[in-house]
Amino acid sequence: MSSPIRPPFTKETALAKVKAAEDAWNTCDPERVANAYTVDSQWRNRTEFFTGREAIKEFLKRKWEKELDYRLMKELWAYTDNRISVRFEYEWRDAETGQWFRTHGNEHWEFDADGLMKRRDMSANDYPIQEQERRYQF
């Protein structure tokens, strides 16, 4: 296993951190994703606010039970010493209706000295798409 990417960030390490996050989220594995966050990480995800790795795992389980065939793209927007901002798009199929959606949004991340995310602030909007309009497929 390679060493963790820690602040202070350079352009190269910020890009690597974003790619690592994208890769982890595309596994749809709550355990793997949650391990990138501090045990007391503070989250805002749309209108939900919660704290802690266990709450993150529960949120992600709910998310991926609803958002099937999830595929994500993250893009570095800006970075400083211990913060990174990204824009993202992801596509998913609603578990109840089968309707496809594309979600656009922004995230602001703050990291501790070990490279774990201690704060995540996310805003996003969903809109329906047709399956043939998908951009992000496996």
PDB file of C-alpha atoms in Angstrom:
ATOM      1  CA  MET A   1       0.000   0.000   0.000  1.00  0.00           C
ATOM      2  CA  SER A   2       1.353   3.449  -0.856  1.00  0.00           C
ATOM      3  CA  SER A   3       1.758   6.107   1.803  1.00  0.00           C
ATOM      4  CA  PRO A   4      -1.200   8.414   2.491  1.00  0.00           C
ATOM      5  CA  ILE A   5      -1.412  11.740   0.684  1.00  0.00           C
ATOM      6  CA  ARG A   6      -0.993  14.395   3.364  1.00  0.00           C
ATOM      7  CA  PRO A   7      -1.158  18.161   3.472  1.00  0.00           C
ATOM      8  CA  PRO A   8       0.250  20.586   2.628  1.00  0.00           C
ATOM      9  CA  PHE A   9      -1.008  19.873  -0.881  1.00  0.00           C
ATOM     10  CA  THR A  10       0.725  20.633  -4.136  1.00  0.00           C
ATOM     11  CA  LYS A  11      -1.085  20.532  -7.461  1.00  0.00           C
ATOM     12  CA  GLU A  12       0.151  16.972  -7.994  1.00  0.00           C
ATOM     13  CA  THR A  13      -0.863  15.702  -4.550  1.00  0.00           C
ATOM     14  CA  ALA A  14      -4.235  17.476  -4.725  1.00  0.00           C
ATOM     15  CA  LEU A  15      -4.914  15.804  -8.083  1.00  0.00           C
ATOM     16  CA  ALA A  16      -3.884  12.442  -6.614  1.00  0.00           C
ATOM     17  CA  LYS A  17      -6.160  12.961  -3.591  1.00  0.00           C
ATOM     18  CA  VAL A  18      -9.129  13.727  -5.864  1.00  0.00           C
ATOM     19  CA  LYS A  19      -8.426  10.656  -8.020  1.00  0.00           C
ATOM     20  CA  ALA A  20      -8.141   8.450  -4.929  1.00  0.00           C
ATOM     21  CA  ALA A  21     -11.505   9.744  -3.681  1.00  0.00           C
ATOM     22  CA  GLU A  22     -13.138   9.167  -7.077  1.00  0.00           C
ATOM     23  CA  ASP A  23     -11.790   5.619  -7.235  1.00  0.00           C
ATOM     24  CA  ALA A  24     -12.937   4.807  -3.692  1.00  0.00           C
ATOM     25  CA  TRP A  25     -16.451   6.214  -4.168  1.00  0.00           C
ATOM     26  CA  ASN A  26     -16.867   4.272  -7.417  1.00  0.00           C
ATOM     27  CA  THR A  27     -16.466   1.029  -5.449  1.00  0.00           C
ATOM     28  CA  CYS A  28     -19.731   1.831  -3.590  1.00  0.00           C
ATOM     29  CA  ASP A  29     -18.100   0.246  -0.533  1.00  0.00           C
ATOM     30  CA  PRO A  30     -19.105   2.218   2.591  1.00  0.00           C
ATOM     31  CA  GLU A  31     -16.276   0.727   4.684  1.00  0.00           C
ATOM     32  CA  ARG A  32     -13.576   1.640   2.183  1.00  0.00           C
ATOM     33  CA  VAL A  33     -14.920   5.147   1.634  1.00  0.00           C
ATOM     34  CA  ALA A  34     -15.452   5.861   5.347  1.00  0.00           C
ATOM     35  CA  ASN A  35     -11.855   4.936   6.188  1.00  0.00           C
ATOM     36  CA  ALA A  36     -10.683   8.095   4.371  1.00  0.00           C
ATOM     37  CA  TYR A  37     -12.404  10.246   7.029  1.00  0.00           C
ATOM     38  CA  THR A  38     -11.531  11.026  10.645  1.00  0.00           C
ATOM     39  CA  VAL A  39     -13.550   9.188  13.287  1.00  0.00           C
ATOM     40  CA  ASP A  40     -15.208  12.532  14.133  1.00  0.00           C
ATOM     41  CA  SER A  41     -15.470  13.895  10.585  1.00  0.00           C
ATOM     42  CA  GLN A  42     -18.153  16.547  10.106  1.00  0.00           C
ATOM     43  CA  TRP A  43     -20.367  16.234   7.040  1.00  0.00           C
ATOM     44  CA  ARG A  44     -22.956  18.277   5.257  1.00  0.00           C
ATOM     45  CA  ASN A  45     -24.487  16.366   2.375  1.00  0.00           C
ATOM     46  CA  ARG A  46     -27.240  18.452   0.813  1.00  0.00           C
ATOM     47  CA  THR A  47     -29.640  18.946   3.747  1.00  0.00           C
ATOM     48  CA  GLU A  48     -28.164  16.260   6.014  1.00  0.00           C
ATOM     49  CA  PHE A  49     -25.652  17.145   8.728  1.00  0.00           C
ATOM     50  CA  PHE A  50     -23.877  14.454  10.727  1.00  0.00           C
ATOM     51  CA  THR A  51     -20.639  13.616  12.508  1.00  0.00           C
ATOM     52  CA  GLY A  52     -18.456  10.545  12.638  1.00  0.00           C
ATOM     53  CA  ARG A  53     -17.251   7.613  10.605  1.00  0.00           C
ATOM     54  CA  GLU A  54     -20.107   5.355  11.714  1.00  0.00           C
ATOM     55  CA  ALA A  55     -22.679   7.931  10.567  1.00  0.00           C
ATOM     56  CA  ILE A  56     -20.820   8.182   7.249  1.00  0.00           C
ATOM     57  CA  LYS A  57     -21.070   4.414   6.773  1.00  0.00           C
ATOM     58  CA  GLU A  58     -24.798   4.433   7.507  1.00  0.00           C
ATOM     59  CA  PHE A  59     -25.363   7.343   5.131  1.00  0.00           C
ATOM     60  CA  LEU A  60     -23.429   5.617   2.337  1.00  0.00           C
ATOM     61  CA  LYS A  61     -25.329   2.345   2.825  1.00  0.00           C
ATOM     62  CA  ARG A  62     -28.630   4.220   2.423  1.00  0.00           C
ATOM     63  CA  LYS A  63     -27.281   6.174  -0.528  1.00  0.00           C
ATOM     64  CA  TRP A  64     -26.170   3.160  -2.529  1.00  0.00           C
ATOM     65  CA  GLU A  65     -29.324   1.195  -1.762  1.00  0.00           C
ATOM     66  CA  LYS A  66     -31.232   3.986  -3.543  1.00  0.00           C
ATOM     67  CA  GLU A  67     -28.659   5.060  -6.160  1.00  0.00           C
ATOM     68  CA  LEU A  68     -28.005   1.966  -8.280  1.00  0.00           C
ATOM     69  CA  ASP A  69     -25.371   1.692 -11.037  1.00  0.00           C
ATOM     70  CA  TYR A  70     -23.579   4.653  -9.456  1.00  0.00           C
ATOM     71  CA  ARG A  71     -20.701   6.123 -11.481  1.00  0.00           C
ATOM     72  CA  LEU A  72     -18.803   9.246 -10.378  1.00  0.00           C
ATOM     73  CA  MET A  73     -16.352  11.759 -11.874  1.00  0.00           C
ATOM     74  CA  LYS A  74     -14.527  14.294  -9.647  1.00  0.00           C
ATOM     75  CA  GLU A  75     -12.474  17.236 -10.895  1.00  0.00           C
ATOM     76  CA  LEU A  76     -10.054  19.354  -8.871  1.00  0.00           C
ATOM     77  CA  TRP A  77     -11.338  22.917  -8.654  1.00  0.00           C
ATOM     78  CA  ALA A  78      -8.969  24.531  -6.124  1.00  0.00           C
ATOM     79  CA  TYR A  79      -6.617  23.674  -3.254  1.00  0.00           C
ATOM     80  CA  THR A  80      -4.678  25.256  -0.383  1.00  0.00           C
ATOM     81  CA  ASP A  81      -2.461  23.832   2.343  1.00  0.00           C
ATOM     82  CA  ASN A  82      -5.033  21.436   3.842  1.00  0.00           C
ATOM     83  CA  ARG A  83      -8.174  22.074   1.781  1.00  0.00           C
ATOM     84  CA  ILE A  84      -9.409  20.894  -1.598  1.00  0.00           C
ATOM     85  CA  SER A  85     -12.508  21.868  -3.555  1.00  0.00           C
ATOM     86  CA  VAL A  86     -13.928  19.704  -6.334  1.00  0.00           C
ATOM     87  CA  ARG A  87     -16.751  19.760  -8.812  1.00  0.00           C
ATOM     88  CA  PHE A  88     -18.360  16.444  -9.593  1.00  0.00           C
ATOM     89  CA  GLU A  89     -20.924  14.684 -11.701  1.00  0.00           C
ATOM     90  CA  TYR A  90     -22.344  11.263 -11.135  1.00  0.00           C
ATOM     91  CA  GLU A  91     -25.050   9.164 -12.686  1.00  0.00           C
ATOM     92  CA  TRP A  92     -27.325   6.669 -11.053  1.00  0.00           C
ATOM     93  CA  ARG A  93     -30.569   4.757 -11.464  1.00  0.00           C
ATOM     94  CA  ASP A  94     -33.294   5.138  -8.846  1.00  0.00           C
ATOM     95  CA  ALA A  95     -33.959   1.812  -7.103  1.00  0.00           C
ATOM     96  CA  GLU A  96     -37.708   2.404  -6.883  1.00  0.00           C
ATOM     97  CA  THR A  97     -38.544   3.943 -10.255  1.00  0.00           C
ATOM     98  CA  GLY A  98     -35.670   2.888 -12.537  1.00  0.00           C
ATOM     99  CA  GLN A  99     -35.283   6.532 -13.638  1.00  0.00           C
ATOM    100  CA  TRP A 100     -31.716   7.595 -14.487  1.00  0.00           C
ATOM    101  CA  PHE A 101     -30.319  10.808 -12.988  1.00  0.00           C
ATOM    102  CA  ARG A 102     -27.226  12.935 -13.361  1.00  0.00           C
ATOM    103  CA  THR A 103     -26.108  14.794 -10.257  1.00  0.00           C
ATOM    104  CA  HIS A 104     -23.911  17.893 -10.458  1.00  0.00           C
ATOM    105  CA  GLY A 105     -22.280  19.445  -7.436  1.00  0.00           C
ATOM    106  CA  ASN A 106     -19.392  20.852  -5.467  1.00  0.00           C
ATOM    107  CA  GLU A 107     -17.544  19.632  -2.405  1.00  0.00           C
ATOM    108  CA  HIS A 108     -15.191  21.412  -0.051  1.00  0.00           C
ATOM    109  CA  TRP A 109     -12.806  19.205   1.902  1.00  0.00           C
ATOM    110  CA  GLU A 110     -10.596  19.898   4.923  1.00  0.00           C
ATOM    111  CA  PHE A 111      -7.915  17.414   6.027  1.00  0.00           C
ATOM    112  CA  ASP A 112      -6.015  16.649   9.216  1.00  0.00           C
ATOM    113  CA  ALA A 113      -2.228  16.277   9.313  1.00  0.00           C
ATOM    114  CA  ASP A 114      -2.499  12.534   8.531  1.00  0.00           C
ATOM    115  CA  GLY A 115      -4.447  13.180   5.318  1.00  0.00           C
ATOM    116  CA  LEU A 116      -7.830  12.063   6.653  1.00  0.00           C
ATOM    117  CA  MET A 117     -10.783  14.261   5.787  1.00  0.00           C
ATOM    118  CA  LYS A 118     -12.114  15.988   8.877  1.00  0.00           C
ATOM    119  CA  ARG A 119     -14.761  18.075   7.125  1.00  0.00           C
ATOM    120  CA  ARG A 120     -16.838  17.568   3.973  1.00  0.00           C
ATOM    121  CA  ASP A 121     -19.335  20.143   2.738  1.00  0.00           C
ATOM    122  CA  MET A 122     -21.381  19.063  -0.310  1.00  0.00           C
ATOM    123  CA  SER A 123     -24.032  20.755  -2.437  1.00  0.00           C
ATOM    124  CA  ALA A 124     -25.691  19.072  -5.421  1.00  0.00           C
ATOM    125  CA  ASN A 125     -28.589  19.050  -7.845  1.00  0.00           C
ATOM    126  CA  ASP A 126     -30.142  16.055  -9.617  1.00  0.00           C
ATOM    127  CA  TYR A 127     -31.887  15.984 -12.939  1.00  0.00           C
ATOM    128  CA  PRO A 128     -33.446  13.122 -14.865  1.00  0.00           C
ATOM    129  CA  ILE A 129     -31.734  11.742 -17.966  1.00  0.00           C
ATOM    130  CA  GLN A 130     -32.431   8.954 -20.404  1.00  0.00           C
ATOM    131  CA  GLU A 131     -30.218   5.880 -20.176  1.00  0.00           C
ATOM    132  CA  GLN A 132     -28.732   6.616 -23.617  1.00  0.00           C
ATOM    133  CA  GLU A 133     -27.621  10.073 -22.347  1.00  0.00           C
ATOM    134  CA  ARG A 134     -25.262   8.555 -19.774  1.00  0.00           C
ATOM    135  CA  ARG A 135     -21.660   9.839 -19.843  1.00  0.00           C
ATOM    136  CA  TYR A 136     -20.140   7.658 -17.131  1.00  0.00           C
ATOM    137  CA  GLN A 137     -20.432   3.963 -17.775  1.00  0.00           C
ATOM    138  CA  PHE A 138     -18.309   1.056 -16.608  1.00  0.00           C
TER     139      PHE A 138
END
